[in-house]
Amino acid sequence: MSTAARGTRVLVLNSGSSSVKYQLIDMADEQRLASGVVERIGEPGGAADHTEALRTVAVELGGRGLGLDSPELAAVGHRVVHGGTRFTAPTLITDEVLAGIEELVPLAPLHNPANVTGIRVARELRPDLPQVAVFDTAFHATLPEAAARYAIDTATADRYGIRRYGFHGTSHAYVSRATAALLGRDPADVNVIVLHLGNGASASAVRGGVCVDTSMGLTPLEGLVMGTRSGDLDPAVVFHLQRVGGMGTDEIDRLLNKRSGLLGLCGDNDMREIGRRMAEGDKAAQLAFDVYVHRLRRYVGAFTAVLGRVDAIAFTAGVGENSAAVRGAALFGLDSLGVTMDPVRNAVRGHAARLVSADSSRVAVAVVPTDEELEIARDTYALAAAPQGG
Ligand code: AMP
């Protein structure tokens, strides 16, 4: 009972390549005190770099009496995209840990550099404060080798760290637990397929709270069709683009990550706009939707087989939470798998976790809003700031 001076607030920082998102959460009641985003880092009119962006965050919070210098602040939690095989749980950041995260940059060249910069600047601003790295890959560290291994030469794979790591782990962890809570059951007794459908998209198979398969791989490029990423394709497509198309590695990287997926198929990456165009009979938008849904159904089928028994399918993130059309099409006609939607429930909009399956459905279908920031804050607080024992 001697921790009177310890604060209960956690600042969650999500430093992307061109933006820094932040939330300040009071862990005493898990209330959000502030949230915001500093965008267009490095672009005209935006912050010059991540240092300036984080200083902007500090000024915005300070202006609301919630400054980084507040004694109420207990810790800073950082979203870090790639933890490799080394970081399989939230980790208190030290110089050595930061160096370890930097060493993983070759595995996540689009993401980890910004995470590293965010950590470095936050530590400069508050060197005394515990800072915790929460990894997007960590929830998938439990994947059995059969699911994590690619069928390539083992020595080559091991030498370059090539395996399936999976991403969106904080969301899959949060949503699989929240789904069990919605069903009024212990997560340890429930098998869930989580479909995280945002601008990035991934599926995971969670058996009794433990992740056993996931659609993203070495990088977030594999798996489902996404806003701008292709998801699964024959790796020989890359050789073909090099040999026949004369394209370079970086050009192909950009093509598959930034100009593919829904955007590549129809010129729009926003499912709302695609819905509007489909209603007007737009063929390209319809094709994009159909390819997206077809891939989703393949993963639902595959993960049903992986799990053997499925208790729930949970839709989350921007598309999953909002698009009744995607949910309905993805699970249409799967009664033989025990999945029966209730079209009326599915069409009702809402912000709370809810069931959209029929009462007769053996598999519960749920819409479960994700909250990655809260999950990061919980992990951070548990590790850095909770009162230590008696
Ligand atoms: P997220 O990455 O989770 O923020 O999801 C962003 C994506 O969610 C957007 O690109 C849209 O495609 C999709 N989205 C957001 N709101 C809606 C909506 N009302 N209906 C359909 N899709 C939506």
mmCIF file of C-alpha atoms and ligand atoms in Angstrom:
data_model
loop_
_atom_site.group_PDB
_atom_site.id
_atom_site.type_symbol
_atom_site.label_atom_id
_atom_site.label_comp_id
_atom_site.label_asym_id
_atom_site.label_seq_id
_atom_site.Cartn_x
_atom_site.Cartn_y
_atom_site.Cartn_z
ATOM 1 C CA MET A 1 0.000 0.000 0.000
ATOM 2 C CA SER A 2 2.966 2.279 -0.484
ATOM 3 C CA THR A 3 2.401 3.247 -4.104
ATOM 4 C CA ALA A 4 0.397 6.399 -3.439
ATOM 5 C CA ALA A 5 2.421 8.517 -5.845
ATOM 6 C CA ARG A 6 2.029 6.116 -8.720
ATOM 7 C CA GLY A 7 -0.266 7.298 -11.509
ATOM 8 C CA THR A 8 -2.939 5.277 -13.241
ATOM 9 C CA ARG A 9 -2.819 6.795 -16.714
ATOM 10 C CA VAL A 10 -1.297 5.129 -19.750
ATOM 11 C CA LEU A 11 -0.404 6.940 -22.964
ATOM 12 C CA VAL A 12 -0.715 4.639 -25.984
ATOM 13 C CA LEU A 13 1.315 5.623 -29.037
ATOM 14 C CA ASN A 14 0.865 4.091 -32.468
ATOM 15 C CA SER A 15 3.600 5.531 -34.665
ATOM 16 C CA GLY A 16 3.050 4.781 -38.343
ATOM 17 C CA SER A 17 5.158 5.792 -41.299
ATOM 18 C CA SER A 18 3.276 9.068 -41.820
ATOM 19 C CA SER A 19 1.179 9.478 -38.671
ATOM 20 C CA VAL A 20 1.214 9.187 -34.899
ATOM 21 C CA LYS A 21 -2.032 8.134 -33.222
ATOM 22 C CA TYR A 22 -2.361 8.523 -29.490
ATOM 23 C CA GLN A 23 -4.776 7.780 -26.675
ATOM 24 C CA LEU A 24 -4.546 8.611 -23.015
ATOM 25 C CA ILE A 25 -6.441 6.078 -20.911
ATOM 26 C CA ASP A 26 -7.021 6.072 -17.162
ATOM 27 C CA MET A 27 -6.632 2.455 -16.112
ATOM 28 C CA ALA A 28 -8.522 3.007 -12.872
ATOM 29 C CA ASP A 29 -11.760 2.914 -14.889
ATOM 30 C CA GLU A 30 -10.446 2.362 -18.441
ATOM 31 C CA GLN A 31 -11.866 5.734 -19.489
ATOM 32 C CA ARG A 32 -10.388 7.539 -22.463
ATOM 33 C CA LEU A 33 -9.172 10.975 -21.398
ATOM 34 C CA ALA A 34 -7.840 12.107 -24.755
ATOM 35 C CA SER A 35 -7.159 10.795 -28.225
ATOM 36 C CA GLY A 36 -5.928 12.200 -31.473
ATOM 37 C CA VAL A 37 -3.711 11.811 -34.485
ATOM 38 C CA VAL A 38 -0.886 13.811 -35.987
ATOM 39 C CA GLU A 39 -0.904 13.138 -39.705
ATOM 40 C CA ARG A 40 1.100 13.861 -42.849
ATOM 41 C CA ILE A 41 4.492 13.514 -41.179
ATOM 42 C CA GLY A 42 7.181 14.525 -43.642
ATOM 43 C CA GLU A 43 4.668 16.050 -46.061
ATOM 44 C CA PRO A 44 4.080 19.730 -46.799
ATOM 45 C CA GLY A 45 1.845 21.212 -44.108
ATOM 46 C CA GLY A 46 2.436 18.307 -41.737
ATOM 47 C CA ALA A 47 4.940 17.676 -38.956
ATOM 48 C CA ALA A 48 8.517 17.609 -40.239
ATOM 49 C CA ASP A 49 9.349 14.288 -38.614
ATOM 50 C CA HIS A 50 8.338 11.937 -35.787
ATOM 51 C CA THR A 51 10.159 14.053 -33.223
ATOM 52 C CA GLU A 52 8.045 17.062 -34.126
ATOM 53 C CA ALA A 53 4.906 14.899 -34.298
ATOM 54 C CA LEU A 54 5.438 13.592 -30.769
ATOM 55 C CA ARG A 55 6.148 17.090 -29.519
ATOM 56 C CA THR A 56 2.816 18.090 -31.075
ATOM 57 C CA VAL A 57 1.140 15.263 -29.159
ATOM 58 C CA ALA A 58 2.795 16.516 -25.965
ATOM 59 C CA VAL A 59 1.599 20.081 -26.639
ATOM 60 C CA GLU A 60 -1.965 18.926 -27.436
ATOM 61 C CA LEU A 61 -2.111 16.920 -24.204
ATOM 62 C CA GLY A 62 -0.487 19.756 -22.231
ATOM 63 C CA GLY A 63 -3.105 22.196 -23.526
ATOM 64 C CA ARG A 64 -5.780 20.017 -21.952
ATOM 65 C CA GLY A 65 -3.985 19.785 -18.625
ATOM 66 C CA LEU A 66 -2.926 16.221 -19.399
ATOM 67 C CA GLY A 67 0.724 16.884 -20.164
ATOM 68 C CA LEU A 68 3.463 14.284 -20.365
ATOM 69 C CA ASP A 69 4.969 15.782 -17.219
ATOM 70 C CA SER A 70 1.902 14.818 -15.178
ATOM 71 C CA PRO A 71 2.575 12.597 -12.154
ATOM 72 C CA GLU A 72 -0.657 10.811 -13.073
ATOM 73 C CA LEU A 73 1.061 9.298 -16.088
ATOM 74 C CA ALA A 74 2.162 5.765 -15.189
ATOM 75 C CA ALA A 75 3.611 4.473 -18.426
ATOM 76 C CA VAL A 76 3.750 4.770 -22.201
ATOM 77 C CA GLY A 77 2.667 1.830 -24.343
ATOM 78 C CA HIS A 78 3.963 1.565 -27.888
ATOM 79 C CA ARG A 79 2.428 -0.474 -30.641
ATOM 80 C CA VAL A 80 5.268 -2.272 -32.402
ATOM 81 C CA VAL A 81 4.422 -4.136 -35.581
ATOM 82 C CA HIS A 82 7.090 -6.849 -35.734
ATOM 83 C CA GLY A 83 8.502 -8.722 -32.748
ATOM 84 C CA GLY A 84 10.115 -11.524 -34.746
ATOM 85 C CA THR A 85 10.712 -14.737 -32.773
ATOM 86 C CA ARG A 86 12.403 -12.821 -29.946
ATOM 87 C CA PHE A 87 9.517 -10.754 -28.601
ATOM 88 C CA THR A 88 6.504 -12.950 -27.934
ATOM 89 C CA ALA A 89 4.976 -10.901 -25.107
ATOM 90 C CA PRO A 90 4.699 -7.234 -24.092
ATOM 91 C CA THR A 91 8.178 -6.093 -23.113
ATOM 92 C CA LEU A 92 9.512 -3.338 -20.891
ATOM 93 C CA ILE A 93 11.726 -1.191 -23.104
ATOM 94 C CA THR A 94 15.422 -0.942 -22.324
ATOM 95 C CA ASP A 95 18.298 0.119 -24.583
ATOM 96 C CA GLU A 96 18.824 -3.532 -25.391
ATOM 97 C CA VAL A 97 15.151 -4.134 -26.238
ATOM 98 C CA LEU A 98 15.124 -1.057 -28.467
ATOM 99 C CA ALA A 99 18.199 -2.359 -30.277
ATOM 100 C CA GLY A 100 16.414 -5.698 -30.664
ATOM 101 C CA ILE A 101 13.394 -3.991 -32.251
ATOM 102 C CA GLU A 102 15.725 -2.132 -34.594
ATOM 103 C CA GLU A 103 17.347 -5.401 -35.629
ATOM 104 C CA LEU A 104 13.925 -6.529 -36.846
ATOM 105 C CA VAL A 105 13.645 -3.663 -39.347
ATOM 106 C CA PRO A 106 14.578 -5.934 -42.300
ATOM 107 C CA LEU A 107 11.507 -8.056 -41.470
ATOM 108 C CA ALA A 108 9.205 -5.018 -41.327
ATOM 109 C CA PRO A 109 10.851 -2.228 -43.319
ATOM 110 C CA LEU A 110 7.538 -0.402 -43.790
ATOM 111 C CA HIS A 111 6.595 -0.391 -40.097
ATOM 112 C CA ASN A 112 9.302 -0.960 -37.491
ATOM 113 C CA PRO A 113 11.406 2.154 -38.295
ATOM 114 C CA ALA A 114 8.545 4.484 -37.310
ATOM 115 C CA ASN A 115 7.902 2.430 -34.144
ATOM 116 C CA VAL A 116 11.582 2.740 -33.192
ATOM 117 C CA THR A 117 11.559 6.498 -33.737
ATOM 118 C CA GLY A 118 8.388 6.852 -31.676
ATOM 119 C CA ILE A 119 9.946 4.949 -28.785
ATOM 120 C CA ARG A 120 13.166 6.925 -28.970
ATOM 121 C CA VAL A 121 11.440 10.308 -28.879
ATOM 122 C CA ALA A 122 9.042 9.302 -26.101
ATOM 123 C CA ARG A 123 11.975 8.109 -23.996
ATOM 124 C CA GLU A 124 13.720 11.435 -24.574
ATOM 125 C CA LEU A 125 10.610 13.288 -23.437
ATOM 126 C CA ARG A 126 10.104 11.155 -20.301
ATOM 127 C CA PRO A 127 13.280 9.136 -19.580
ATOM 128 C CA ASP A 128 12.044 8.274 -16.084
ATOM 129 C CA LEU A 129 8.815 6.632 -17.210
ATOM 130 C CA PRO A 130 8.345 2.892 -17.876
ATOM 131 C CA GLN A 131 7.741 2.346 -21.584
ATOM 132 C CA VAL A 132 6.376 -0.906 -22.933
ATOM 133 C CA ALA A 133 6.443 -2.381 -26.424
ATOM 134 C CA VAL A 134 3.321 -4.335 -27.386
ATOM 135 C CA PHE A 135 3.870 -6.402 -30.497
ATOM 136 C CA ASP A 136 1.378 -7.050 -33.288
ATOM 137 C CA THR A 137 2.945 -10.458 -33.777
ATOM 138 C CA ALA A 138 2.943 -11.661 -30.149
ATOM 139 C CA PHE A 139 -0.532 -13.237 -30.020
ATOM 140 C CA HIS A 140 0.486 -15.471 -32.934
ATOM 141 C CA ALA A 141 3.636 -16.789 -31.259
ATOM 142 C CA THR A 142 1.602 -19.844 -30.232
ATOM 143 C CA LEU A 143 1.116 -20.987 -33.834
ATOM 144 C CA PRO A 144 2.154 -24.636 -34.099
ATOM 145 C CA GLU A 145 5.104 -25.243 -36.410
ATOM 146 C CA ALA A 146 2.783 -26.895 -38.926
ATOM 147 C CA ALA A 147 0.988 -23.569 -39.336
ATOM 148 C CA ALA A 148 3.976 -21.245 -38.921
ATOM 149 C CA ARG A 149 6.354 -22.925 -41.371
ATOM 150 C CA TYR A 150 6.470 -22.240 -45.073
ATOM 151 C CA ALA A 151 7.354 -25.327 -47.098
ATOM 152 C CA ILE A 152 10.715 -24.056 -48.286
ATOM 153 C CA ASP A 153 14.257 -25.227 -47.587
ATOM 154 C CA THR A 154 14.590 -25.175 -43.806
ATOM 155 C CA ALA A 155 18.154 -23.883 -43.678
ATOM 156 C CA THR A 156 17.274 -20.953 -45.951
ATOM 157 C CA ALA A 157 14.128 -20.185 -43.971
ATOM 158 C CA ASP A 158 15.980 -20.235 -40.655
ATOM 159 C CA ARG A 159 18.859 -18.156 -41.947
ATOM 160 C CA TYR A 160 16.549 -15.315 -42.987
ATOM 161 C CA GLY A 161 13.875 -15.670 -40.324
ATOM 162 C CA ILE A 162 11.287 -16.694 -42.899
ATOM 163 C CA ARG A 163 8.127 -18.034 -41.258
ATOM 164 C CA ARG A 164 4.560 -16.955 -40.629
ATOM 165 C CA TYR A 165 4.498 -14.389 -37.815
ATOM 166 C CA GLY A 166 0.993 -12.942 -38.181
ATOM 167 C CA PHE A 167 -0.149 -9.403 -37.306
ATOM 168 C CA HIS A 168 -3.099 -7.479 -35.787
ATOM 169 C CA GLY A 169 -2.405 -9.651 -32.729
ATOM 170 C CA THR A 170 -3.714 -7.169 -30.157
ATOM 171 C CA SER A 171 -6.990 -7.021 -32.060
ATOM 172 C CA HIS A 172 -7.306 -10.797 -32.435
ATOM 173 C CA ALA A 173 -6.535 -11.234 -28.726
ATOM 174 C CA TYR A 174 -9.006 -8.564 -27.627
ATOM 175 C CA VAL A 175 -11.813 -9.666 -29.962
ATOM 176 C CA SER A 176 -11.497 -13.396 -29.262
ATOM 177 C CA ARG A 177 -11.810 -12.691 -25.530
ATOM 178 C CA ALA A 178 -14.652 -10.195 -26.011
ATOM 179 C CA THR A 179 -16.483 -12.768 -28.140
ATOM 180 C CA ALA A 180 -16.282 -15.338 -25.352
ATOM 181 C CA ALA A 181 -17.579 -12.661 -22.954
ATOM 182 C CA LEU A 182 -20.492 -11.917 -25.301
ATOM 183 C CA LEU A 183 -21.374 -15.625 -25.242
ATOM 184 C CA GLY A 184 -21.050 -15.621 -21.455
ATOM 185 C CA ARG A 185 -18.336 -18.276 -21.641
ATOM 186 C CA ASP A 186 -14.762 -18.738 -20.494
ATOM 187 C CA PRO A 187 -12.314 -17.944 -23.353
ATOM 188 C CA ALA A 188 -10.545 -21.222 -22.541
ATOM 189 C CA ASP A 189 -13.659 -23.149 -23.620
ATOM 190 C CA VAL A 190 -14.400 -21.293 -26.847
ATOM 191 C CA ASN A 191 -13.083 -21.724 -30.408
ATOM 192 C CA VAL A 192 -13.344 -18.531 -32.447
ATOM 193 C CA ILE A 193 -12.555 -17.454 -35.990
ATOM 194 C CA VAL A 194 -11.745 -13.729 -35.830
ATOM 195 C CA LEU A 195 -12.090 -11.735 -39.050
ATOM 196 C CA HIS A 196 -10.309 -8.381 -38.646
ATOM 197 C CA LEU A 197 -11.445 -6.486 -41.743
ATOM 198 C CA GLY A 198 -10.083 -2.962 -41.780
ATOM 199 C CA ASN A 199 -7.918 -1.261 -44.353
ATOM 200 C CA GLY A 200 -5.521 -4.086 -43.502
ATOM 201 C CA ALA A 201 -7.300 -7.404 -43.013
ATOM 202 C CA SER A 202 -6.501 -10.717 -41.384
ATOM 203 C CA ALA A 203 -8.209 -13.839 -40.095
ATOM 204 C CA SER A 204 -7.194 -15.968 -37.171
ATOM 205 C CA ALA A 205 -8.212 -19.295 -35.682
ATOM 206 C CA VAL A 206 -8.257 -19.162 -31.879
ATOM 207 C CA ARG A 207 -8.700 -22.393 -29.910
ATOM 208 C CA GLY A 208 -9.506 -21.894 -26.246
ATOM 209 C CA GLY A 209 -7.849 -18.467 -26.203
ATOM 210 C CA VAL A 210 -4.732 -19.685 -28.013
ATOM 211 C CA CYS A 211 -4.060 -18.635 -31.594
ATOM 212 C CA VAL A 212 -3.437 -21.688 -33.810
ATOM 213 C CA ASP A 213 -3.528 -20.169 -37.296
ATOM 214 C CA THR A 214 -3.596 -16.781 -38.960
ATOM 215 C CA SER A 215 -3.741 -15.443 -42.493
ATOM 216 C CA MET A 216 -0.889 -12.921 -42.446
ATOM 217 C CA GLY A 217 2.618 -14.259 -42.750
ATOM 218 C CA LEU A 218 6.192 -13.015 -42.811
ATOM 219 C CA THR A 219 4.719 -9.581 -43.455
ATOM 220 C CA PRO A 220 1.165 -8.172 -43.425
ATOM 221 C CA LEU A 221 0.923 -8.793 -47.182
ATOM 222 C CA GLU A 222 -0.298 -12.390 -47.059
ATOM 223 C CA GLY A 223 -3.854 -13.629 -46.717
ATOM 224 C CA LEU A 224 -7.099 -11.766 -47.251
ATOM 225 C CA VAL A 225 -7.762 -9.148 -49.918
ATOM 226 C CA MET A 226 -7.191 -5.749 -48.262
ATOM 227 C CA GLY A 227 -7.742 -2.081 -49.062
ATOM 228 C CA THR A 228 -4.532 -1.750 -51.040
ATOM 229 C CA ARG A 229 -2.739 -5.111 -50.497
ATOM 230 C CA SER A 230 -3.154 -8.150 -52.695
ATOM 231 C CA GLY A 231 -3.134 -10.783 -49.987
ATOM 232 C CA ASP A 232 -2.403 -14.336 -51.208
ATOM 233 C CA LEU A 233 -0.956 -14.813 -54.646
ATOM 234 C CA ASP A 234 1.246 -17.285 -56.455
ATOM 235 C CA PRO A 235 4.833 -16.237 -55.577
ATOM 236 C CA ALA A 236 5.697 -16.763 -59.230
ATOM 237 C CA VAL A 237 3.705 -13.605 -59.990
ATOM 238 C CA VAL A 238 6.718 -11.741 -58.587
ATOM 239 C CA PHE A 239 9.183 -13.575 -60.891
ATOM 240 C CA HIS A 240 6.873 -12.938 -63.822
ATOM 241 C CA LEU A 241 6.721 -9.209 -63.112
ATOM 242 C CA GLN A 242 10.524 -9.145 -62.885
ATOM 243 C CA ARG A 243 11.277 -11.232 -65.949
ATOM 244 C CA VAL A 244 8.471 -10.243 -68.286
ATOM 245 C CA GLY A 245 7.457 -6.878 -66.824
ATOM 246 C CA GLY A 246 10.997 -5.682 -66.152
ATOM 247 C CA MET A 247 9.919 -4.396 -62.753
ATOM 248 C CA GLY A 248 12.312 -3.917 -59.819
ATOM 249 C CA THR A 249 11.898 -5.225 -56.296
ATOM 250 C CA ASP A 250 10.764 -1.931 -54.750
ATOM 251 C CA GLU A 251 8.344 -1.315 -57.587
ATOM 252 C CA ILE A 252 6.730 -4.719 -57.075
ATOM 253 C CA ASP A 253 6.681 -4.151 -53.300
ATOM 254 C CA ARG A 254 4.764 -0.908 -53.852
ATOM 255 C CA LEU A 255 2.445 -2.529 -56.405
ATOM 256 C CA LEU A 256 1.440 -5.359 -54.067
ATOM 257 C CA ASN A 257 1.246 -3.268 -50.878
ATOM 258 C CA LYS A 258 -0.103 0.074 -52.100
ATOM 259 C CA ARG A 259 -1.804 -0.402 -55.482
ATOM 260 C CA SER A 260 -3.469 -3.796 -55.179
ATOM 261 C CA GLY A 261 -6.365 -5.223 -53.189
ATOM 262 C CA LEU A 262 -9.691 -3.408 -53.574
ATOM 263 C CA LEU A 263 -7.909 -0.318 -54.891
ATOM 264 C CA GLY A 264 -6.129 -2.298 -57.580
ATOM 265 C CA LEU A 265 -9.283 -4.111 -58.623
ATOM 266 C CA CYS A 266 -11.615 -1.122 -58.880
ATOM 267 C CA GLY A 267 -9.788 2.127 -58.034
ATOM 268 C CA ASP A 268 -11.401 2.500 -54.585
ATOM 269 C CA ASN A 269 -10.184 1.032 -51.311
ATOM 270 C CA ASP A 270 -13.120 2.189 -49.193
ATOM 271 C CA MET A 271 -15.889 -0.392 -48.873
ATOM 272 C CA ARG A 272 -18.493 2.395 -48.490
ATOM 273 C CA GLU A 273 -17.638 3.808 -51.896
ATOM 274 C CA ILE A 274 -17.548 0.317 -53.398
ATOM 275 C CA GLY A 275 -21.046 -0.287 -52.011
ATOM 276 C CA ARG A 276 -22.328 2.929 -53.592
ATOM 277 C CA ARG A 277 -20.800 2.034 -56.949
ATOM 278 C CA MET A 278 -22.230 -1.499 -56.820
ATOM 279 C CA ALA A 279 -25.691 -0.053 -56.246
ATOM 280 C CA GLU A 280 -25.239 1.867 -59.514
ATOM 281 C CA GLY A 281 -24.316 -1.322 -61.338
ATOM 282 C CA ASP A 282 -20.567 -0.642 -61.513
ATOM 283 C CA LYS A 283 -18.926 -3.862 -62.749
ATOM 284 C CA ALA A 284 -15.395 -3.208 -61.469
ATOM 285 C CA ALA A 285 -16.685 -2.434 -57.973
ATOM 286 C CA GLN A 286 -18.796 -5.599 -58.044
ATOM 287 C CA LEU A 287 -15.773 -7.666 -59.094
ATOM 288 C CA ALA A 288 -13.652 -6.161 -56.299
ATOM 289 C CA PHE A 289 -16.362 -7.041 -53.771
ATOM 290 C CA ASP A 290 -16.707 -10.565 -55.153
ATOM 291 C CA VAL A 291 -12.955 -11.263 -55.035
ATOM 292 C CA TYR A 292 -12.806 -9.871 -51.475
ATOM 293 C CA VAL A 293 -15.698 -12.033 -50.298
ATOM 294 C CA HIS A 294 -14.496 -15.158 -52.108
ATOM 295 C CA ARG A 295 -11.127 -14.981 -50.339
ATOM 296 C CA LEU A 296 -12.852 -14.430 -47.015
ATOM 297 C CA ARG A 297 -15.023 -17.531 -47.496
ATOM 298 C CA ARG A 298 -11.954 -19.613 -48.301
ATOM 299 C CA TYR A 299 -10.393 -18.633 -44.986
ATOM 300 C CA VAL A 300 -13.593 -19.266 -43.046
ATOM 301 C CA GLY A 301 -13.704 -22.748 -44.557
ATOM 302 C CA ALA A 302 -10.024 -23.398 -43.984
ATOM 303 C CA PHE A 303 -10.059 -22.238 -40.369
ATOM 304 C CA THR A 304 -13.247 -24.209 -39.693
ATOM 305 C CA ALA A 305 -11.290 -27.309 -40.718
ATOM 306 C CA VAL A 306 -8.247 -26.225 -38.679
ATOM 307 C CA LEU A 307 -10.340 -25.772 -35.530
ATOM 308 C CA GLY A 308 -12.578 -28.786 -36.040
ATOM 309 C CA ARG A 309 -15.240 -27.254 -33.825
ATOM 310 C CA VAL A 310 -16.133 -23.594 -34.240
ATOM 311 C CA ASP A 311 -18.200 -21.865 -31.562
ATOM 312 C CA ALA A 312 -18.144 -18.357 -32.982
ATOM 313 C CA ILE A 313 -17.132 -16.251 -35.945
ATOM 314 C CA ALA A 314 -16.391 -12.641 -34.990
ATOM 315 C CA PHE A 315 -16.281 -9.707 -37.420
ATOM 316 C CA THR A 316 -14.302 -6.654 -36.409
ATOM 317 C CA ALA A 317 -12.577 -3.428 -37.647
ATOM 318 C CA GLY A 318 -13.923 -0.865 -40.139
ATOM 319 C CA VAL A 319 -15.421 -3.241 -42.707
ATOM 320 C CA GLY A 320 -16.224 -6.091 -40.324
ATOM 321 C CA GLU A 321 -18.063 -3.833 -37.875
ATOM 322 C CA ASN A 322 -19.937 -1.797 -40.462
ATOM 323 C CA SER A 323 -20.557 -3.744 -43.643
ATOM 324 C CA ALA A 324 -23.599 -5.984 -43.347
ATOM 325 C CA ALA A 325 -23.145 -6.729 -47.050
ATOM 326 C CA VAL A 326 -19.676 -8.209 -46.563
ATOM 327 C CA ARG A 327 -20.741 -10.209 -43.496
ATOM 328 C CA GLY A 328 -23.833 -11.521 -45.220
ATOM 329 C CA ALA A 329 -22.044 -12.477 -48.434
ATOM 330 C CA ALA A 330 -19.086 -14.047 -46.642
ATOM 331 C CA LEU A 331 -21.275 -16.449 -44.667
ATOM 332 C CA PHE A 332 -24.157 -16.915 -47.096
ATOM 333 C CA GLY A 333 -25.319 -20.505 -47.537
ATOM 334 C CA LEU A 334 -22.979 -22.034 -44.966
ATOM 335 C CA ASP A 335 -25.787 -23.780 -43.053
ATOM 336 C CA SER A 336 -24.049 -27.108 -43.629
ATOM 337 C CA LEU A 337 -21.151 -25.718 -41.547
ATOM 338 C CA GLY A 338 -23.599 -24.787 -38.812
ATOM 339 C CA VAL A 339 -23.597 -21.091 -39.748
ATOM 340 C CA THR A 340 -26.992 -19.431 -40.166
ATOM 341 C CA MET A 341 -27.184 -15.654 -40.299
ATOM 342 C CA ASP A 342 -30.170 -13.620 -39.173
ATOM 343 C CA PRO A 343 -30.521 -11.030 -41.963
ATOM 344 C CA VAL A 344 -32.472 -8.611 -39.789
ATOM 345 C CA ARG A 345 -29.958 -8.675 -36.930
ATOM 346 C CA ASN A 346 -27.140 -8.407 -39.452
ATOM 347 C CA ALA A 347 -28.650 -5.267 -40.986
ATOM 348 C CA VAL A 348 -29.059 -3.422 -37.677
ATOM 349 C CA ARG A 349 -26.288 -0.887 -37.120
ATOM 350 C CA GLY A 350 -24.748 -0.524 -33.704
ATOM 351 C CA HIS A 351 -21.648 0.178 -31.689
ATOM 352 C CA ALA A 352 -21.835 -2.591 -29.112
ATOM 353 C CA ALA A 353 -20.763 -6.220 -29.442
ATOM 354 C CA ARG A 354 -23.752 -8.166 -30.721
ATOM 355 C CA LEU A 355 -24.909 -11.418 -32.298
ATOM 356 C CA VAL A 356 -26.001 -11.414 -35.948
ATOM 357 C CA SER A 357 -26.682 -15.146 -36.315
ATOM 358 C CA ALA A 358 -30.037 -16.871 -36.014
ATOM 359 C CA ASP A 359 -30.923 -18.470 -32.681
ATOM 360 C CA SER A 360 -30.841 -21.816 -34.490
ATOM 361 C CA SER A 361 -27.238 -21.290 -35.689
ATOM 362 C CA ARG A 362 -24.806 -23.809 -34.137
ATOM 363 C CA VAL A 363 -21.992 -21.307 -34.714
ATOM 364 C CA ALA A 364 -22.585 -17.877 -33.170
ATOM 365 C CA VAL A 365 -21.788 -15.033 -35.561
ATOM 366 C CA ALA A 366 -20.863 -11.814 -33.780
ATOM 367 C CA VAL A 367 -19.912 -8.238 -34.552
ATOM 368 C CA VAL A 368 -17.349 -7.247 -31.943
ATOM 369 C CA PRO A 369 -15.801 -3.756 -32.089
ATOM 370 C CA THR A 370 -12.062 -4.000 -31.634
ATOM 371 C CA ASP A 371 -10.082 -1.792 -29.258
ATOM 372 C CA GLU A 372 -6.380 -2.220 -29.912
ATOM 373 C CA GLU A 373 -5.461 0.848 -27.861
ATOM 374 C CA LEU A 374 -7.210 -0.464 -24.764
ATOM 375 C CA GLU A 375 -5.539 -3.849 -25.203
ATOM 376 C CA ILE A 376 -2.139 -2.128 -25.487
ATOM 377 C CA ALA A 377 -2.916 0.015 -22.435
ATOM 378 C CA ARG A 378 -3.905 -3.056 -20.405
ATOM 379 C CA ASP A 379 -0.730 -4.914 -21.398
ATOM 380 C CA THR A 380 1.356 -1.841 -20.643
ATOM 381 C CA TYR A 381 -0.203 -1.165 -17.276
ATOM 382 C CA ALA A 382 -0.036 -4.799 -16.219
ATOM 383 C CA LEU A 383 3.666 -4.875 -16.942
ATOM 384 C CA ALA A 384 4.865 -1.420 -15.998
ATOM 385 C CA ALA A 385 2.650 0.176 -13.488
ATOM 386 C CA ALA A 386 0.402 -2.143 -11.552
ATOM 387 C CA PRO A 387 1.225 -2.179 -7.835
ATOM 388 C CA GLN A 388 3.905 -4.799 -7.320
ATOM 389 C CA GLY A 389 2.744 -7.426 -4.830
ATOM 390 C CA GLY A 390 2.201 -6.722 -1.125
HETATM 391 P P1 AMP B 1 -9.968 0.424 -40.155
HETATM 392 O O1 AMP B 1 -8.642 0.104 -40.787
HETATM 393 O O2 AMP B 1 -10.400 -0.610 -39.173
HETATM 394 O O3 AMP B 1 -10.076 1.824 -39.648
HETATM 395 O O4 AMP B 1 -11.044 0.309 -41.350
HETATM 396 C C1 AMP B 1 -11.102 1.270 -42.373
HETATM 397 C C2 AMP B 1 -12.010 0.776 -43.484
HETATM 398 O O5 AMP B 1 -13.282 0.437 -42.968
HETATM 399 C C3 AMP B 1 -12.307 1.837 -44.539
HETATM 400 O O6 AMP B 1 -11.321 1.860 -45.529
HETATM 401 C C4 AMP B 1 -13.638 1.377 -45.099
HETATM 402 O O7 AMP B 1 -13.401 0.517 -46.200
HETATM 403 C C5 AMP B 1 -14.253 0.568 -43.996
HETATM 404 N N1 AMP B 1 -15.466 1.195 -43.452
HETATM 405 C C6 AMP B 1 -15.551 2.168 -42.528
HETATM 406 N N2 AMP B 1 -16.838 2.494 -42.298
HETATM 407 C C7 AMP B 1 -17.580 1.720 -43.095
HETATM 408 C C8 AMP B 1 -18.986 1.550 -43.333
HETATM 409 N N3 AMP B 1 -19.893 2.292 -42.691
HETATM 410 N N4 AMP B 1 -19.373 0.634 -44.241
HETATM 411 C C9 AMP B 1 -18.460 -0.126 -44.901
HETATM 412 N N5 AMP B 1 -17.150 -0.026 -44.726
HETATM 413 C C10 AMP B 1 -16.706 0.866 -43.834
#
